[in-house]
Amino acid sequence: MKETPQEKRIHENMKAGVMCAKGFLGSDTRHFHEIIETDAAHLQTLGYTREEVADRMQALTNAAFEAFMGSITLEEHLIVEYTSFRGKLTCPFAHPGGFRKGSVTLQNTRNNITLCWTPLNIHMIREHGFFEGHGSEHRLDPDILIKALFN
Ligand SMILES: [Zn+2]
């Protein structure tokens, strides 16, 4: 695939140490287009759209954020907790503006899956269909994410 200069810049942005210390690609050597396409196909077989996933993550994030301190239990089996950090995160796809640097931890007590995400993850899933590369700290594998959110 021929890369435009802008795509090249986005790919650079995703590497460790450019926009965030650990980057967005982890040990994944694939182009971000390929990561996105593979995850999109996978998500489709799971029967969810990225909007549904992002909406669900946003609703849980809002609930966790409004709990202020400590964790809150939702729907009897979801424990969410919001941890805030100073600073802002920037979208590697070169969107203007910043995203709050907090992180949400979700524990699903039905299947014992625990995972965590940032507000930027929600944005990248909704707008770009990007779940990050394999081995990336905040990679949200669609399989695991769907189970955690919807089981
Ligand atoms: Zn963006």
CSV table of N, CA and C and ligand atoms in Angstrom, one decimal:
chain,number,residue,atom,x,y,z
A,1,MET,N,0.8,-1.2,0.0
A,1,MET,CA,0.0,0.0,0.0
A,1,MET,C,0.9,1.2,0.0
A,2,LYS,N,0.5,2.2,-0.8
A,2,LYS,CA,1.3,3.5,-0.9
A,2,LYS,C,0.9,4.3,0.3
A,3,GLU,N,1.9,4.9,1.0
A,3,GLU,CA,1.7,5.7,2.1
A,3,GLU,C,1.7,7.2,1.8
A,4,THR,N,0.7,7.9,2.2
A,4,THR,CA,0.8,9.4,2.0
A,4,THR,C,1.7,9.9,3.1
A,5,PRO,N,2.2,11.2,2.9
A,5,PRO,CA,3.1,11.8,3.9
A,5,PRO,C,2.4,11.9,5.3
A,6,GLN,N,1.0,12.1,5.2
A,6,GLN,CA,0.3,12.2,6.5
A,6,GLN,C,0.3,10.9,7.2
A,7,GLU,N,0.0,9.8,6.4
A,7,GLU,CA,0.0,8.5,7.0
A,7,GLU,C,1.3,8.1,7.6
A,8,LYS,N,2.4,8.5,7.0
A,8,LYS,CA,3.7,8.3,7.5
A,8,LYS,C,3.9,9.0,8.8
A,9,ARG,N,3.4,10.2,8.9
A,9,ARG,CA,3.5,10.9,10.2
A,9,ARG,C,2.7,10.3,11.3
A,10,ILE,N,1.5,9.8,10.9
A,10,ILE,CA,0.7,9.1,11.9
A,10,ILE,C,1.4,7.9,12.4
A,11,HIS,N,2.0,7.1,11.5
A,11,HIS,CA,2.7,5.9,11.9
A,11,HIS,C,3.9,6.3,12.8
A,12,GLU,N,4.6,7.3,12.5
A,12,GLU,CA,5.7,7.8,13.4
A,12,GLU,C,5.2,8.2,14.7
A,13,ASN,N,4.0,8.9,14.8
A,13,ASN,CA,3.4,9.3,16.0
A,13,ASN,C,3.2,8.1,17.0
A,14,MET,N,2.9,7.0,16.4
A,14,MET,CA,2.5,5.8,17.1
A,14,MET,C,3.6,5.1,17.8
A,15,LYS,N,4.8,5.4,17.3
A,15,LYS,CA,6.0,4.7,17.8
A,15,LYS,C,6.3,5.1,19.2
A,16,ALA,N,7.0,4.2,20.0
A,16,ALA,CA,7.3,4.6,21.4
A,16,ALA,C,8.2,5.8,21.4
A,17,GLY,N,7.9,6.6,22.4
A,17,GLY,CA,8.7,7.8,22.7
A,17,GLY,C,8.4,9.0,21.8
A,18,VAL,N,7.5,8.9,20.9
A,18,VAL,CA,7.1,10.0,20.1
A,18,VAL,C,6.1,10.9,20.8
A,19,MET,N,4.8,10.4,20.9
A,19,MET,CA,3.8,11.1,21.6
A,19,MET,C,3.5,10.6,23.0
A,20,CYS,N,3.8,9.4,23.2
A,20,CYS,CA,3.7,8.8,24.5
A,20,CYS,C,4.8,7.8,24.7
A,21,ALA,N,5.3,7.8,26.0
A,21,ALA,CA,6.6,7.1,26.2
A,21,ALA,C,6.6,5.6,25.6
A,22,LYS,N,5.4,5.0,25.8
A,22,LYS,CA,5.4,3.6,25.4
A,22,LYS,C,4.8,3.4,24.0
A,23,GLY,N,4.3,4.4,23.4
A,23,GLY,CA,3.8,4.3,22.0
A,23,GLY,C,2.5,3.5,22.0
A,24,PHE,N,2.0,3.3,20.8
A,24,PHE,CA,0.7,2.6,20.6
A,24,PHE,C,0.8,1.3,19.9
A,25,LEU,N,2.0,1.0,19.4
A,25,LEU,CA,2.2,-0.2,18.5
A,25,LEU,C,2.7,-1.4,19.3
A,26,GLY,N,3.3,-1.2,20.4
A,26,GLY,CA,3.9,-2.3,21.2
A,26,GLY,C,4.9,-3.0,20.3
A,27,SER,N,4.8,-4.3,20.2
A,27,SER,CA,5.8,-5.1,19.4
A,27,SER,C,5.3,-5.4,18.0
A,28,ASP,N,4.1,-4.8,17.7
A,28,ASP,CA,3.5,-5.1,16.4
A,28,ASP,C,4.2,-4.4,15.3
A,29,THR,N,4.6,-5.2,14.3
A,29,THR,CA,5.4,-4.6,13.2
A,29,THR,C,4.5,-4.2,12.0
A,30,ARG,N,3.2,-4.6,12.1
A,30,ARG,CA,2.3,-4.3,11.0
A,30,ARG,C,2.0,-2.8,10.9
A,31,HIS,N,1.6,-2.4,9.7
A,31,HIS,CA,1.2,-1.0,9.5
A,31,HIS,C,-0.1,-0.8,10.3
A,32,PHE,N,-0.4,0.4,10.7
A,32,PHE,CA,-1.6,0.6,11.5
A,32,PHE,C,-2.9,0.4,10.7
A,33,HIS,N,-2.8,0.5,9.4
A,33,HIS,CA,-4.0,0.2,8.5
A,33,HIS,C,-4.3,-1.3,8.7
A,34,GLU,N,-3.3,-2.1,8.7
A,34,GLU,CA,-3.5,-3.5,8.8
A,34,GLU,C,-4.1,-3.9,10.2
A,35,ILE,N,-3.5,-3.3,11.2
A,35,ILE,CA,-4.0,-3.6,12.6
A,35,ILE,C,-5.5,-3.2,12.6
A,36,ILE,N,-5.9,-2.0,12.1
A,36,ILE,CA,-7.2,-1.6,12.1
A,36,ILE,C,-8.2,-2.5,11.3
A,37,GLU,N,-7.7,-2.9,10.1
A,37,GLU,CA,-8.5,-3.8,9.3
A,37,GLU,C,-8.8,-5.2,9.9
A,38,THR,N,-7.7,-5.7,10.5
A,38,THR,CA,-7.9,-7.0,11.1
A,38,THR,C,-8.8,-7.0,12.3
A,39,ASP,N,-8.7,-5.9,13.1
A,39,ASP,CA,-9.6,-5.8,14.3
A,39,ASP,C,-11.0,-5.5,13.9
A,40,ALA,N,-11.2,-4.7,12.8
A,40,ALA,CA,-12.5,-4.4,12.3
A,40,ALA,C,-13.2,-5.7,11.9
A,41,ALA,N,-12.5,-6.5,11.2
A,41,ALA,CA,-13.1,-7.8,10.7
A,41,ALA,C,-13.4,-8.7,11.9
A,42,HIS,N,-12.6,-8.7,12.9
A,42,HIS,CA,-12.8,-9.5,14.1
A,42,HIS,C,-14.0,-9.0,14.8
A,43,LEU,N,-14.1,-7.7,15.0
A,43,LEU,CA,-15.2,-7.1,15.7
A,43,LEU,C,-16.5,-7.4,15.0
A,44,GLN,N,-16.5,-7.4,13.7
A,44,GLN,CA,-17.7,-7.8,12.9
A,44,GLN,C,-18.2,-9.2,13.2
A,45,THR,N,-17.2,-10.1,13.3
A,45,THR,CA,-17.6,-11.5,13.6
A,45,THR,C,-18.1,-11.6,15.0
A,46,LEU,N,-17.7,-10.8,15.9
A,46,LEU,CA,-18.2,-10.8,17.2
A,46,LEU,C,-19.6,-10.1,17.3
A,47,GLY,N,-20.0,-9.4,16.3
A,47,GLY,CA,-21.4,-8.9,16.2
A,47,GLY,C,-21.5,-7.5,16.9
A,48,TYR,N,-20.4,-6.7,17.0
A,48,TYR,CA,-20.5,-5.4,17.5
A,48,TYR,C,-19.9,-4.4,16.6
A,49,THR,N,-20.4,-3.2,16.7
A,49,THR,CA,-19.8,-2.1,16.0
A,49,THR,C,-18.9,-1.3,16.9
A,50,ARG,N,-17.9,-0.6,16.3
A,50,ARG,CA,-17.0,0.2,17.2
A,50,ARG,C,-17.7,1.3,18.0
A,51,GLU,N,-18.8,1.8,17.4
A,51,GLU,CA,-19.6,2.8,18.1
A,51,GLU,C,-20.3,2.2,19.3
A,52,GLU,N,-20.8,1.0,19.2
A,52,GLU,CA,-21.4,0.3,20.4
A,52,GLU,C,-20.4,0.1,21.5
A,53,VAL,N,-19.2,-0.3,21.0
A,53,VAL,CA,-18.1,-0.6,22.0
A,53,VAL,C,-17.7,0.8,22.7
A,54,ALA,N,-17.5,1.8,21.9
A,54,ALA,CA,-17.1,3.1,22.4
A,54,ALA,C,-18.2,3.7,23.3
A,55,ASP,N,-19.5,3.5,22.9
A,55,ASP,CA,-20.6,4.0,23.8
A,55,ASP,C,-20.6,3.4,25.1
A,56,ARG,N,-20.4,2.1,25.1
A,56,ARG,CA,-20.4,1.3,26.4
A,56,ARG,C,-19.2,1.7,27.2
A,57,MET,N,-18.0,1.8,26.6
A,57,MET,CA,-16.9,2.3,27.4
A,57,MET,C,-17.1,3.7,28.0
A,58,GLN,N,-17.7,4.5,27.2
A,58,GLN,CA,-17.9,5.9,27.6
A,58,GLN,C,-18.9,5.9,28.8
A,59,ALA,N,-19.9,5.1,28.7
A,59,ALA,CA,-20.9,5.1,29.8
A,59,ALA,C,-20.3,4.6,31.1
A,60,LEU,N,-19.4,3.6,31.0
A,60,LEU,CA,-18.8,3.1,32.2
A,60,LEU,C,-17.7,4.1,32.7
A,61,THR,N,-17.1,4.7,31.8
A,61,THR,CA,-16.1,5.8,32.2
A,61,THR,C,-16.8,6.9,32.9
A,62,ASN,N,-18.0,7.4,32.4
A,62,ASN,CA,-18.7,8.4,33.1
A,62,ASN,C,-19.1,8.0,34.5
A,63,ALA,N,-19.6,6.8,34.6
A,63,ALA,CA,-20.1,6.3,35.9
A,63,ALA,C,-18.9,6.2,36.9
A,64,ALA,N,-17.7,5.8,36.4
A,64,ALA,CA,-16.6,5.7,37.2
A,64,ALA,C,-16.1,7.1,37.6
A,65,PHE,N,-16.1,8.0,36.7
A,65,PHE,CA,-15.7,9.3,36.9
A,65,PHE,C,-16.5,10.0,38.0
A,66,GLU,N,-17.8,9.8,37.9
A,66,GLU,CA,-18.8,10.4,38.8
A,66,GLU,C,-18.7,9.8,40.2
A,67,ALA,N,-18.1,8.6,40.3
A,67,ALA,CA,-18.0,8.0,41.6
A,67,ALA,C,-16.9,8.8,42.5
A,68,PHE,N,-16.1,9.6,41.8
A,68,PHE,CA,-15.1,10.4,42.5
A,68,PHE,C,-14.0,9.6,43.1
A,69,MET,N,-14.3,8.9,44.2
A,69,MET,CA,-13.2,8.2,44.9
A,69,MET,C,-13.6,6.8,45.0
A,70,GLY,N,-12.6,6.0,44.7
A,70,GLY,CA,-12.8,4.5,44.9
A,70,GLY,C,-13.6,3.9,43.7
A,71,SER,N,-14.0,2.7,43.9
A,71,SER,CA,-14.7,2.0,42.8
A,71,SER,C,-16.2,2.0,43.0
A,72,ILE,N,-16.9,1.7,41.9
A,72,ILE,CA,-18.3,1.6,42.0
A,72,ILE,C,-18.8,0.3,41.3
A,73,THR,N,-19.8,-0.3,41.8
A,73,THR,CA,-20.3,-1.5,41.1
A,73,THR,C,-21.5,-1.2,40.3
A,74,LEU,N,-21.5,-1.7,39.1
A,74,LEU,CA,-22.6,-1.4,38.2
A,74,LEU,C,-23.2,-2.8,37.7
A,75,GLU,N,-24.5,-2.8,37.5
A,75,GLU,CA,-25.2,-4.0,37.0
A,75,GLU,C,-24.8,-5.3,37.7
A,76,GLU,N,-24.4,-5.1,38.9
A,76,GLU,CA,-24.0,-6.2,39.9
A,76,GLU,C,-22.7,-7.0,39.6
A,77,HIS,N,-22.2,-6.8,38.3
A,77,HIS,CA,-21.0,-7.6,38.1
A,77,HIS,C,-19.9,-6.8,37.5
A,78,LEU,N,-20.1,-5.5,37.4
A,78,LEU,CA,-19.0,-4.7,36.8
A,78,LEU,C,-18.5,-3.7,37.8
A,79,ILE,N,-17.2,-3.8,38.2
A,79,ILE,CA,-16.6,-2.9,39.1
A,79,ILE,C,-15.7,-2.0,38.3
A,80,VAL,N,-16.0,-0.7,38.4
A,80,VAL,CA,-15.2,0.3,37.7
A,80,VAL,C,-14.6,1.3,38.6
A,81,GLU,N,-13.4,1.7,38.2
A,81,GLU,CA,-12.7,2.7,39.1
A,81,GLU,C,-11.9,3.7,38.1
A,82,TYR,N,-12.0,4.9,38.4
A,82,TYR,CA,-11.3,5.9,37.6
A,82,TYR,C,-10.1,6.5,38.4
A,83,THR,N,-9.0,6.5,37.8
A,83,THR,CA,-7.8,7.1,38.4
A,83,THR,C,-7.4,8.2,37.5
A,84,SER,N,-7.2,9.4,38.1
A,84,SER,CA,-6.8,10.5,37.3
A,84,SER,C,-5.3,10.8,37.4
A,85,PHE,N,-4.7,11.2,36.3
A,85,PHE,CA,-3.3,11.6,36.2
A,85,PHE,C,-3.3,13.0,35.7
A,86,ARG,N,-2.2,13.7,36.0
A,86,ARG,CA,-2.0,15.0,35.5
A,86,ARG,C,-1.7,14.9,34.0
A,87,GLY,N,-2.1,15.9,33.3
A,87,GLY,CA,-1.7,16.0,31.9
A,87,GLY,C,-2.7,15.6,30.9
A,88,LYS,N,-2.3,15.6,29.7
A,88,LYS,CA,-3.3,15.3,28.6
A,88,LYS,C,-2.6,14.4,27.6
A,89,LEU,N,-3.4,13.6,26.9
A,89,LEU,CA,-2.9,12.8,25.9
A,89,LEU,C,-3.4,13.3,24.5
A,90,THR,N,-2.6,13.1,23.5
A,90,THR,CA,-2.9,13.6,22.2
A,90,THR,C,-3.2,12.5,21.2
A,91,CYS,N,-4.1,12.6,20.4
A,91,CYS,CA,-4.5,11.6,19.4
A,91,CYS,C,-3.3,11.5,18.4
A,92,PRO,N,-2.8,10.2,18.2
A,92,PRO,CA,-1.7,10.1,17.2
A,92,PRO,C,-2.2,10.3,15.8
A,93,PHE,N,-3.5,10.3,15.5
A,93,PHE,CA,-4.0,10.5,14.2
A,93,PHE,C,-4.1,12.0,13.9
A,94,ALA,N,-3.4,12.8,14.7
A,94,ALA,CA,-3.3,14.2,14.5
A,94,ALA,C,-4.6,15.0,14.6
A,95,HIS,N,-5.4,14.6,15.5
A,95,HIS,CA,-6.6,15.4,15.8
A,95,HIS,C,-6.2,16.5,16.7
A,96,PRO,N,-6.7,17.7,16.6
A,96,PRO,CA,-6.3,18.7,17.5
A,96,PRO,C,-7.0,18.5,18.9
A,97,GLY,N,-6.4,19.1,19.9
A,97,GLY,CA,-7.0,19.0,21.2
A,97,GLY,C,-6.3,17.9,22.0
A,98,GLY,N,-6.8,17.7,23.2
A,98,GLY,CA,-6.2,16.7,24.1
A,98,GLY,C,-7.3,15.9,24.8
A,99,PHE,N,-6.8,14.8,25.4
A,99,PHE,CA,-7.7,13.9,26.1
A,99,PHE,C,-7.2,13.8,27.5
A,100,ARG,N,-8.2,13.8,28.4
A,100,ARG,CA,-7.9,13.6,29.8
A,100,ARG,C,-7.0,12.4,30.0
A,101,LYS,N,-6.1,12.5,30.9
A,101,LYS,CA,-5.1,11.5,31.1
A,101,LYS,C,-5.4,10.5,32.2
A,102,GLY,N,-6.7,10.3,32.5
A,102,GLY,CA,-7.1,9.3,33.5
A,102,GLY,C,-7.1,7.9,32.9
A,103,SER,N,-7.3,7.0,33.8
A,103,SER,CA,-7.5,5.6,33.3
A,103,SER,C,-8.6,5.0,34.1
A,104,VAL,N,-9.4,4.1,33.4
A,104,VAL,CA,-10.5,3.4,33.9
A,104,VAL,C,-10.1,1.9,34.0
A,105,THR,N,-10.4,1.4,35.2
A,105,THR,CA,-10.2,-0.1,35.4
A,105,THR,C,-11.5,-0.7,35.5
A,106,LEU,N,-11.8,-1.7,34.7
A,106,LEU,CA,-13.0,-2.4,34.7
A,106,LEU,C,-12.7,-3.9,35.1
A,107,GLN,N,-13.5,-4.3,36.1
A,107,GLN,CA,-13.4,-5.7,36.5
A,107,GLN,C,-14.7,-6.4,36.3
A,108,ASN,N,-14.8,-7.4,35.5
A,108,ASN,CA,-16.1,-8.1,35.3
A,108,ASN,C,-16.0,-9.4,36.2
A,109,THR,N,-16.9,-9.4,37.2
A,109,THR,CA,-16.8,-10.5,38.1
A,109,THR,C,-17.4,-11.8,37.6
A,110,ARG,N,-18.1,-11.7,36.5
A,110,ARG,CA,-18.7,-12.9,35.9
A,110,ARG,C,-17.7,-13.7,35.2
A,111,ASN,N,-16.7,-13.1,34.6
A,111,ASN,CA,-15.7,-13.9,33.8
A,111,ASN,C,-14.3,-13.5,34.3
A,112,ASN,N,-14.2,-12.7,35.4
A,112,ASN,CA,-12.9,-12.4,36.0
A,112,ASN,C,-12.0,-11.7,35.0
A,113,ILE,N,-12.5,-11.0,34.0
A,113,ILE,CA,-11.6,-10.2,33.2
A,113,ILE,C,-11.5,-8.8,33.8
A,114,THR,N,-10.2,-8.4,33.8
A,114,THR,CA,-9.9,-7.0,34.3
A,114,THR,C,-9.1,-6.4,33.2
A,115,LEU,N,-9.6,-5.2,32.8
A,115,LEU,CA,-8.8,-4.4,31.8
A,115,LEU,C,-8.9,-3.0,32.1
A,116,CYS,N,-8.0,-2.2,31.5
A,116,CYS,CA,-8.1,-0.8,31.7
A,116,CYS,C,-7.9,0.0,30.4
A,117,TRP,N,-8.5,1.2,30.4
A,117,TRP,CA,-8.4,2.0,29.2
A,117,TRP,C,-8.3,3.5,29.6
A,118,THR,N,-7.9,4.3,28.6
A,118,THR,CA,-7.9,5.8,28.8
A,118,THR,C,-9.0,6.4,28.0
A,119,PRO,N,-9.3,7.7,28.2
A,119,PRO,CA,-10.3,8.4,27.4
A,119,PRO,C,-9.8,8.4,25.9
A,120,LEU,N,-8.5,8.4,25.7
A,120,LEU,CA,-8.0,8.4,24.3
A,120,LEU,C,-8.3,7.1,23.6
A,121,ASN,N,-8.2,5.9,24.4
A,121,ASN,CA,-8.6,4.7,23.8
A,121,ASN,C,-10.0,4.7,23.2
A,122,ILE,N,-10.9,5.3,24.0
A,122,ILE,CA,-12.3,5.4,23.5
A,122,ILE,C,-12.4,6.2,22.2
A,123,HIS,N,-11.7,7.3,22.2
A,123,HIS,CA,-11.7,8.1,21.0
A,123,HIS,C,-11.1,7.4,19.8
A,124,MET,N,-10.0,6.7,20.0
A,124,MET,CA,-9.3,6.0,18.9
A,124,MET,C,-10.2,4.8,18.4
A,125,ILE,N,-10.9,4.2,19.3
A,125,ILE,CA,-11.8,3.1,18.8
A,125,ILE,C,-13.0,3.7,18.1
A,126,ARG,N,-13.6,4.7,18.6
A,126,ARG,CA,-14.8,5.3,17.9
A,126,ARG,C,-14.4,6.0,16.6
A,127,GLU,N,-13.4,6.8,16.6
A,127,GLU,CA,-13.1,7.6,15.4
A,127,GLU,C,-12.2,6.8,14.4
A,128,HIS,N,-11.3,6.0,14.9
A,128,HIS,CA,-10.3,5.4,14.0
A,128,HIS,C,-10.4,3.9,14.0
A,129,GLY,N,-11.2,3.2,14.8
A,129,GLY,CA,-11.2,1.8,14.9
A,129,GLY,C,-9.9,1.2,15.3
A,130,PHE,N,-9.2,2.0,16.1
A,130,PHE,CA,-7.8,1.5,16.5
A,130,PHE,C,-7.8,1.1,17.9
A,131,PHE,N,-7.4,-0.2,18.1
A,131,PHE,CA,-7.4,-0.8,19.4
A,131,PHE,C,-5.9,-1.0,19.9
A,132,GLU,N,-5.0,-0.4,19.1
A,132,GLU,CA,-3.5,-0.5,19.4
A,132,GLU,C,-2.9,-1.8,19.0
A,133,GLY,N,-1.6,-1.8,18.9
A,133,GLY,CA,-0.9,-2.9,18.4
A,133,GLY,C,-0.7,-4.0,19.4
A,134,HIS,N,-0.3,-5.2,19.0
A,134,HIS,CA,0.0,-6.3,19.9
A,134,HIS,C,1.1,-5.9,20.8
A,135,GLY,N,1.0,-6.2,22.1
A,135,GLY,CA,2.1,-5.9,23.0
A,135,GLY,C,2.1,-4.5,23.5
A,136,SER,N,1.2,-3.6,23.0
A,136,SER,CA,1.1,-2.3,23.5
A,136,SER,C,0.4,-2.3,24.9
A,137,GLU,N,0.9,-1.4,25.8
A,137,GLU,CA,0.3,-1.4,27.1
A,137,GLU,C,-1.2,-1.3,27.2
A,138,HIS,N,-1.7,-0.5,26.3
A,138,HIS,CA,-3.2,-0.2,26.3
A,138,HIS,C,-3.9,-0.9,25.1
A,139,ARG,N,-3.3,-1.9,24.6
A,139,ARG,CA,-3.9,-2.7,23.5
A,139,ARG,C,-5.2,-3.3,24.1
A,140,LEU,N,-6.3,-3.1,23.4
A,140,LEU,CA,-7.6,-3.7,23.9
A,140,LEU,C,-8.1,-4.7,22.9
A,141,ASP,N,-7.7,-5.9,23.1
A,141,ASP,CA,-8.0,-7.0,22.2
A,141,ASP,C,-9.5,-7.1,22.1
A,142,PRO,N,-10.1,-7.0,20.9
A,142,PRO,CA,-11.6,-7.0,20.7
A,142,PRO,C,-12.3,-8.2,21.4
A,143,ASP,N,-11.7,-9.4,21.3
A,143,ASP,CA,-12.3,-10.5,22.0
A,143,ASP,C,-12.5,-10.3,23.5
A,144,ILE,N,-11.4,-9.9,24.1
A,144,ILE,CA,-11.4,-9.7,25.6
A,144,ILE,C,-12.3,-8.5,25.9
A,145,LEU,N,-12.1,-7.4,25.1
A,145,LEU,CA,-12.9,-6.2,25.4
A,145,LEU,C,-14.4,-6.5,25.4
A,146,ILE,N,-14.8,-7.2,24.3
A,146,ILE,CA,-16.3,-7.5,24.2
A,146,ILE,C,-16.8,-8.3,25.4
A,147,LYS,N,-16.0,-9.3,25.8
A,147,LYS,CA,-16.4,-10.2,26.9
A,147,LYS,C,-16.5,-9.3,28.2
A,148,ALA,N,-15.5,-8.5,28.4
A,148,ALA,CA,-15.5,-7.6,29.6
A,148,ALA,C,-16.7,-6.7,29.6
A,149,LEU,N,-17.0,-6.1,28.4
A,149,LEU,CA,-18.0,-5.1,28.4
A,149,LEU,C,-19.5,-5.7,28.3
A,150,PHE,N,-19.6,-6.8,27.6
A,150,PHE,CA,-21.0,-7.2,27.3
A,150,PHE,C,-21.4,-8.6,27.9
A,151,ASN,N,-20.4,-9.3,28.5
A,151,ASN,CA,-20.9,-10.6,29.1
A,151,ASN,C,-21.6,-10.4,30.4
B,1,ZN,ZN,-8.2,11.1,16.6
